[in-house]
PDB file of C-alpha atoms in Angstrom:
ATOM      1  CA  MET A   1       0.179   0.274  -0.014  1.00 43.00           C
ATOM      2  CA  SER A   2       1.520   3.620  -0.143  1.00 45.00           C
ATOM      3  CA  THR A   3      -0.537   6.531  -0.301  1.00 44.00           C
ATOM      4  CA  ASP A   4       0.958   9.974  -1.832  1.00 45.00           C
ATOM      5  CA  GLN A   5      -1.043  12.600   0.362  1.00 54.00           C
ATOM      6  CA  THR A   6       1.977  16.489   0.194  1.00 67.00           C
ATOM      7  CA  ASN A   7       4.517  13.204  -0.750  1.00 88.00           C
ATOM      8  CA  VAL A   8       4.208  11.298   1.811  1.00 95.00           C
ATOM      9  CA  ARG A   9       5.310   7.647   1.198  1.00 95.00           C
ATOM     10  CA  GLN A  10       3.547   4.294   2.841  1.00 96.00           C
ATOM     11  CA  TRP A  11       4.472   0.545   2.460  1.00 96.00           C
ATOM     12  CA  GLY A  12       3.517  -2.400   4.878  1.00 96.00           C
ATOM     13  CA  SER A  13       2.299  -2.710   7.905  1.00 96.00           C
ATOM     14  CA  PHE A  14       2.203   1.368   8.669  1.00 97.00           C
ATOM     15  CA  LEU A  15       0.164   2.654  11.494  1.00 97.00           C
ATOM     16  CA  ASP A  16      -0.719   5.247  11.675  1.00 94.00           C
ATOM     17  CA  PRO A  17      -0.819   7.172  13.989  1.00 94.00           C
ATOM     18  CA  ILE A  18       0.676   4.185  16.691  1.00 95.00           C
ATOM     19  CA  PRO A  19      -1.944   2.775  19.538  1.00 94.00           C
ATOM     20  CA  PRO A  20      -1.029   3.837  22.619  1.00 93.00           C
ATOM     21  CA  SER A  21       0.890   1.796  24.505  1.00 92.00           C
ATOM     22  CA  ASP A  22       1.152   1.718  28.801  1.00 88.00           C
ATOM     23  CA  GLU A  23       5.375   0.045  28.322  1.00 94.00           C
ATOM     24  CA  PHE A  24       7.679   2.018  26.138  1.00 96.00           C
ATOM     25  CA  LEU A  25      11.088   3.664  25.999  1.00 96.00           C
ATOM     26  CA  THR A  26      12.779   5.671  23.324  1.00 96.00           C
ATOM     27  CA  LEU A  27      16.229   6.154  22.694  1.00 95.00           C
ATOM     28  CA  ASN A  28      18.071   9.231  20.706  1.00 92.00           C
ATOM     29  CA  PHE A  29      21.607   9.022  19.089  1.00 87.00           C
ATOM     30  CA  SER A  30      23.018  11.799  18.859  1.00 76.00           C
ATOM     31  CA  PRO A  31      21.953  14.321  15.746  1.00 68.00           C
ATOM     32  CA  ASP A  32      26.283  14.666  15.501  1.00 76.00           C
ATOM     33  CA  ARG A  33      26.950  13.152  12.812  1.00 73.00           C
ATOM     34  CA  ALA A  34      30.800  12.882  13.786  1.00 73.00           C
ATOM     35  CA  ASN A  35      30.292  11.721  16.969  1.00 74.00           C
ATOM     36  CA  ARG A  36      27.116   8.594  15.480  1.00 69.00           C
ATOM     37  CA  LEU A  37      29.850   7.101  13.746  1.00 69.00           C
ATOM     38  CA  GLN A  38      32.197   7.241  15.876  1.00 72.00           C
ATOM     39  CA  ARG A  39      30.713   5.206  18.653  1.00 72.00           C
ATOM     40  CA  TRP A  40      28.679   2.572  16.039  1.00 70.00           C
ATOM     41  CA  ARG A  41      29.638  -0.399  18.302  1.00 71.00           C
ATOM     42  CA  ASN A  42      27.690   1.678  21.063  1.00 79.00           C
ATOM     43  CA  TYR A  43      24.112   0.522  18.721  1.00 83.00           C
ATOM     44  CA  GLY A  44      25.001  -2.854  19.323  1.00 89.00           C
ATOM     45  CA  LEU A  45      24.714  -2.484  22.918  1.00 92.00           C
ATOM     46  CA  SER A  46      21.504   0.064  23.004  1.00 92.00           C
ATOM     47  CA  ALA A  47      20.402  -3.036  21.442  1.00 94.00           C
ATOM     48  CA  ASP A  48      21.280  -5.281  24.039  1.00 95.00           C
ATOM     49  CA  PHE A  49      19.641  -3.330  26.786  1.00 95.00           C
ATOM     50  CA  LEU A  50      16.118  -3.193  24.624  1.00 96.00           C
ATOM     51  CA  GLY A  51      16.920  -6.476  24.640  1.00 96.00           C
ATOM     52  CA  ASP A  52      16.574  -6.670  28.493  1.00 95.00           C
ATOM     53  CA  TYR A  53      14.328  -4.245  29.332  1.00 95.00           C
ATOM     54  CA  PHE A  54      11.661  -5.469  27.998  1.00 94.00           C
ATOM     55  CA  ALA A  55      12.457  -9.498  28.921  1.00 93.00           C
ATOM     56  CA  THR A  56      11.550  -8.534  32.258  1.00 92.00           C
ATOM     57  CA  PHE A  57       8.664  -8.717  31.062  1.00 91.00           C
ATOM     58  CA  PHE A  58       8.045 -12.240  30.005  1.00 89.00           C
ATOM     59  CA  PRO A  59       8.298 -15.121  31.850  1.00 82.00           C
ATOM     60  CA  GLY A  60      11.564 -16.630  33.035  1.00 76.00           C
ATOM     61  CA  ASN A  61      10.152 -20.819  33.215  1.00 73.00           C
ATOM     62  CA  GLU A  62      12.108 -22.483  30.950  1.00 68.00           C
ATOM     63  CA  ALA A  63      10.235 -24.734  28.397  1.00 69.00           C
ATOM     64  CA  ASP A  64      11.354 -28.079  27.161  1.00 65.00           C
ATOM     65  CA  ASP A  65      14.679 -26.791  24.668  1.00 66.00           C
ATOM     66  CA  GLY A  66      15.717 -25.070  27.440  1.00 65.00           C
ATOM     67  CA  LEU A  67      14.909 -21.292  26.969  1.00 76.00           C
ATOM     68  CA  SER A  68      12.032 -19.002  28.502  1.00 85.00           C
ATOM     69  CA  GLN A  69      10.058 -17.173  27.141  1.00 86.00           C
ATOM     70  CA  ARG A  70      12.346 -14.105  28.089  1.00 91.00           C
ATOM     71  CA  ASP A  71      15.959 -15.458  26.240  1.00 91.00           C
ATOM     72  CA  THR A  72      13.823 -15.663  23.256  1.00 91.00           C
ATOM     73  CA  ILE A  73      12.281 -12.205  24.096  1.00 94.00           C
ATOM     74  CA  LYS A  74      15.766 -11.001  24.472  1.00 95.00           C
ATOM     75  CA  GLY A  75      17.712 -12.474  21.586  1.00 95.00           C
ATOM     76  CA  SER A  76      14.641 -11.629  19.234  1.00 96.00           C
ATOM     77  CA  VAL A  77      14.955  -7.773  19.950  1.00 97.00           C
ATOM     78  CA  SER A  78      18.509  -7.725  20.506  1.00 97.00           C
ATOM     79  CA  TYR A  79      18.915  -8.754  17.307  1.00 97.00           C
ATOM     80  CA  ILE A  80      16.620  -7.424  15.588  1.00 97.00           C
ATOM     81  CA  ALA A  81      16.897  -3.821  17.534  1.00 97.00           C
ATOM     82  CA  ASN A  82      20.650  -4.223  16.219  1.00 95.00           C
ATOM     83  CA  GLU A  83      19.834  -4.510  12.948  1.00 95.00           C
ATOM     84  CA  LEU A  84      16.561  -1.834  12.932  1.00 96.00           C
ATOM     85  CA  LEU A  85      19.900   0.909  14.149  1.00 94.00           C
ATOM     86  CA  GLU A  86      22.188  -0.422  12.022  1.00 90.00           C
ATOM     87  CA  ASN A  87      20.253   0.190   9.325  1.00 91.00           C
ATOM     88  CA  ALA A  88      19.028   3.768  10.013  1.00 92.00           C
ATOM     89  CA  VAL A  89      23.115   5.252  10.825  1.00 87.00           C
ATOM     90  CA  LYS A  90      23.887   3.512   6.781  1.00 86.00           C
ATOM     91  CA  TYR A  91      20.595   5.377   5.342  1.00 89.00           C
ATOM     92  CA  SER A  92      21.505   8.550   7.017  1.00 89.00           C
ATOM     93  CA  THR A  93      22.842  11.280   5.951  1.00 88.00           C
ATOM     94  CA  THR A  94      26.755  12.068   6.490  1.00 83.00           C
ATOM     95  CA  ASP A  95      26.345  15.832   5.554  1.00 83.00           C
ATOM     96  CA  HIS A  96      23.802  17.097   8.740  1.00 80.00           C
ATOM     97  CA  ASP A  97      23.501  17.134  11.795  1.00 83.00           C
ATOM     98  CA  CYS A  98      20.195  14.531  11.730  1.00 87.00           C
ATOM     99  CA  PRO A  99      19.125  13.006  15.053  1.00 89.00           C
ATOM    100  CA  ILE A 100      18.306   8.514  14.759  1.00 92.00           C
ATOM    101  CA  THR A 101      15.843   7.297  16.934  1.00 96.00           C
ATOM    102  CA  ILE A 102      14.446   4.240  17.806  1.00 97.00           C
ATOM    103  CA  THR A 103      11.493   2.914  20.268  1.00 97.00           C
ATOM    104  CA  LEU A 104      10.144  -0.313  22.001  1.00 97.00           C
ATOM    105  CA  HIS A 105       6.236  -0.358  22.427  1.00 97.00           C
ATOM    106  CA  LEU A 106       4.568  -2.848  24.119  1.00 96.00           C
ATOM    107  CA  TYR A 107       1.712  -4.633  23.843  1.00 95.00           C
ATOM    108  CA  ASP A 108      -0.820  -8.170  24.362  1.00 91.00           C
ATOM    109  CA  HIS A 109      -0.131  -9.654  21.689  1.00 92.00           C
ATOM    110  CA  LYS A 110       3.117  -7.422  19.325  1.00 95.00           C
ATOM    111  CA  LEU A 111       6.157  -5.729  20.427  1.00 97.00           C
ATOM    112  CA  ILE A 112       6.890  -2.085  17.567  1.00 98.00           C
ATOM    113  CA  PHE A 113      10.025  -0.779  17.024  1.00 98.00           C
ATOM    114  CA  GLU A 114       9.639   2.175  15.673  1.00 98.00           C
ATOM    115  CA  THR A 115      12.944   4.053  14.161  1.00 98.00           C
ATOM    116  CA  SER A 116      13.800   7.312  12.707  1.00 97.00           C
ATOM    117  CA  ASN A 117      16.399   8.498  10.561  1.00 95.00           C
ATOM    118  CA  ILE A 118      16.913  11.814   8.093  1.00 95.00           C
ATOM    119  CA  GLY A 119      18.888  10.568   4.741  1.00 95.00           C
ATOM    120  CA  PRO A 120      20.146  11.722   1.671  1.00 94.00           C
ATOM    121  CA  LEU A 121      17.174  11.737  -1.553  1.00 94.00           C
ATOM    122  CA  PRO A 122      19.126   9.437  -4.468  1.00 94.00           C
ATOM    123  CA  THR A 123      20.459   7.543  -0.573  1.00 93.00           C
ATOM    124  CA  ILE A 124      16.064   6.857   0.183  1.00 94.00           C
ATOM    125  CA  THR A 125      14.546   6.262  -2.977  1.00 94.00           C
ATOM    126  CA  GLU A 126      18.243   3.373  -3.353  1.00 93.00           C
ATOM    127  CA  TYR A 127      15.915   2.112  -0.431  1.00 94.00           C
ATOM    128  CA  GLU A 128      12.587   2.622  -0.985  1.00 95.00           C
ATOM    129  CA  ASP A 129      12.846   0.587  -4.636  1.00 95.00           C
ATOM    130  CA  PHE A 130      14.319  -2.418  -2.830  1.00 94.00           C
ATOM    131  CA  ILE A 131      11.038  -2.225  -0.283  1.00 96.00           C
ATOM    132  CA  LYS A 132       8.854  -1.991  -3.055  1.00 95.00           C
ATOM    133  CA  VAL A 133      10.943  -4.613  -4.796  1.00 95.00           C
ATOM    134  CA  LEU A 134      10.533  -6.530  -1.593  1.00 95.00           C
ATOM    135  CA  GLY A 135       6.804  -5.621  -2.422  1.00 94.00           C
ATOM    136  CA  GLU A 136       6.114  -7.743  -5.287  1.00 95.00           C
ATOM    137  CA  ARG A 137       8.636 -10.896  -4.381  1.00 96.00           C
ATOM    138  CA  ASP A 138       8.851 -14.074  -1.990  1.00 97.00           C
ATOM    139  CA  PRO A 139      11.848 -12.918   0.983  1.00 96.00           C
ATOM    140  CA  MET A 140      13.081 -16.267   0.754  1.00 97.00           C
ATOM    141  CA  ASP A 141      14.147 -16.116  -2.221  1.00 96.00           C
ATOM    142  CA  LEU A 142      15.684 -12.262  -1.981  1.00 95.00           C
ATOM    143  CA  TYR A 143      17.357 -13.917   0.394  1.00 95.00           C
ATOM    144  CA  MET A 144      19.279 -16.867  -1.411  1.00 94.00           C
ATOM    145  CA  GLU A 145      19.779 -14.595  -4.159  1.00 93.00           C
ATOM    146  CA  ARG A 146      21.371 -12.159  -2.138  1.00 90.00           C
ATOM    147  CA  LEU A 147      23.563 -14.723  -0.150  1.00 90.00           C
ATOM    148  CA  GLU A 148      24.770 -15.687  -4.141  1.00 90.00           C
ATOM    149  CA  LYS A 149      24.855 -12.284  -5.650  1.00 85.00           C
ATOM    150  CA  SER A 150      27.446 -11.492  -2.187  1.00 82.00           C
ATOM    151  CA  ALA A 151      28.982 -15.610  -3.235  1.00 83.00           C
ATOM    152  CA  LEU A 152      30.171 -14.926  -6.316  1.00 83.00           C
ATOM    153  CA  GLU A 153      30.712 -10.775  -6.206  1.00 81.00           C
ATOM    154  CA  ASN A 154      32.866 -11.284  -2.919  1.00 72.00           C
ATOM    155  CA  CYS A 155      30.718  -8.736  -1.575  1.00 73.00           C
ATOM    156  CA  GLU A 156      28.752  -8.303   2.112  1.00 71.00           C
ATOM    157  CA  ALA A 157      25.091  -8.834   0.244  1.00 65.00           C
ATOM    158  CA  SER A 158      23.100  -5.725   1.178  1.00 80.00           C
ATOM    159  CA  GLN A 159      18.961  -6.471   3.261  1.00 89.00           C
ATOM    160  CA  ILE A 160      20.019  -9.023   4.656  1.00 92.00           C
ATOM    161  CA  GLY A 161      19.241  -8.151   8.552  1.00 93.00           C
ATOM    162  CA  LEU A 162      16.299  -7.283   7.256  1.00 95.00           C
ATOM    163  CA  LEU A 163      14.922 -10.442   4.582  1.00 96.00           C
ATOM    164  CA  THR A 164      17.005 -12.080   7.913  1.00 96.00           C
ATOM    165  CA  MET A 165      13.879 -10.614  10.297  1.00 97.00           C
ATOM    166  CA  ILE A 166      11.220 -10.981   8.061  1.00 97.00           C
ATOM    167  CA  ASN A 167      12.104 -14.670   6.611  1.00 97.00           C
ATOM    168  CA  ASP A 168      14.003 -16.271  10.479  1.00 96.00           C
ATOM    169  CA  TYR A 169      11.560 -14.271  12.831  1.00 96.00           C
ATOM    170  CA  GLN A 170       8.637 -13.156  11.171  1.00 97.00           C
ATOM    171  CA  ALA A 171       8.178  -9.733  11.540  1.00 98.00           C
ATOM    172  CA  GLN A 172       6.634  -7.652   9.601  1.00 98.00           C
ATOM    173  CA  PHE A 173       7.845  -3.846   8.427  1.00 98.00           C
ATOM    174  CA  GLY A 174       5.679  -0.316   7.489  1.00 98.00           C
ATOM    175  CA  TRP A 175       7.461   2.369   5.619  1.00 98.00           C
ATOM    176  CA  GLN A 176       6.770   5.647   5.791  1.00 97.00           C
ATOM    177  CA  PHE A 177       8.801   7.622   3.942  1.00 97.00           C
ATOM    178  CA  SER A 178       8.698  11.991   4.186  1.00 96.00           C
ATOM    179  CA  PRO A 179      10.093  15.373   2.401  1.00 94.00           C
ATOM    180  CA  LEU A 180      11.764  17.054   5.274  1.00 91.00           C
ATOM    181  CA  PRO A 181       9.983  20.793   5.450  1.00 88.00           C
ATOM    182  CA  GLY A 182      12.662  22.936   4.216  1.00 86.00           C
ATOM    183  CA  SER A 183      14.695  20.738   2.108  1.00 87.00           C
ATOM    184  CA  GLU A 184      14.542  19.066  -1.560  1.00 83.00           C
ATOM    185  CA  ASP A 185      17.162  16.770  -0.989  1.00 92.00           C
ATOM    186  CA  LEU A 186      17.110  15.186   2.412  1.00 95.00           C
ATOM    187  CA  ILE A 187      13.687  12.525   3.448  1.00 96.00           C
ATOM    188  CA  LYS A 188      13.134  11.702   7.164  1.00 96.00           C
ATOM    189  CA  VAL A 189      12.267   6.766   7.036  1.00 97.00           C
ATOM    190  CA  THR A 190      10.311   6.036  10.157  1.00 98.00           C
ATOM    191  CA  VAL A 191       9.804   1.998   9.776  1.00 98.00           C
ATOM    192  CA  MET A 192       7.784   0.131  12.456  1.00 98.00           C
ATOM    193  CA  THR A 193       8.840  -3.808  12.875  1.00 98.00           C
ATOM    194  CA  HIS A 194       6.210  -5.420  14.522  1.00 98.00           C
ATOM    195  CA  LEU A 195       7.417  -8.509  16.319  1.00 97.00           C
ATOM    196  CA  SER A 196       4.730 -11.001  17.005  1.00 95.00           C
ATOM    197  CA  VAL A 197       4.785 -12.121  21.646  1.00 90.00           C
ATOM    198  CA  GLU A 198       2.479 -13.445  24.013  1.00 75.00           C
ATOM    199  CA  ILE A 199       2.755 -12.050  27.260  1.00 69.00           C
TER     200      ILE A 199
END
């Protein structure tokens, strides 16, 4: 699905507005681009913190496989948050000071990750083109294609993290692309990632 009201475009499972939740946590990262790049490794620590924090809302009793629901949620949240933050940095402008934000909302049957960043038009156009392809193709086929291409060309496969979240975690995605007021070449990207859970 896409909308074209005042050049704002939405794809996938994007909720506008997002439903209120009793439990949520927001992390804002420095708008200073130099600090953002220097502290790249800290994003993994932030993702682990989100995993630890939200795992406390789930039972700690072990299942047959030795893992509790708390362990599973902790690992899932940490992985997904890390991938989302890496993508937000990857698609952010390096010419302007713009913040990166991630909010995690807890509901009865799902978690919603909401990340936002501001990126340059050419980079964001490339990202949005991939999302259009994703809406028309099987995510597992795309995943295998990207892996094969990566092996043949001896390069890092792009969008593997996003495809892994869809294929391995059954995550659903929604995207919104909003031109920044007063700027023709900067786009705000908001990504919603839905992860089904049971408390």
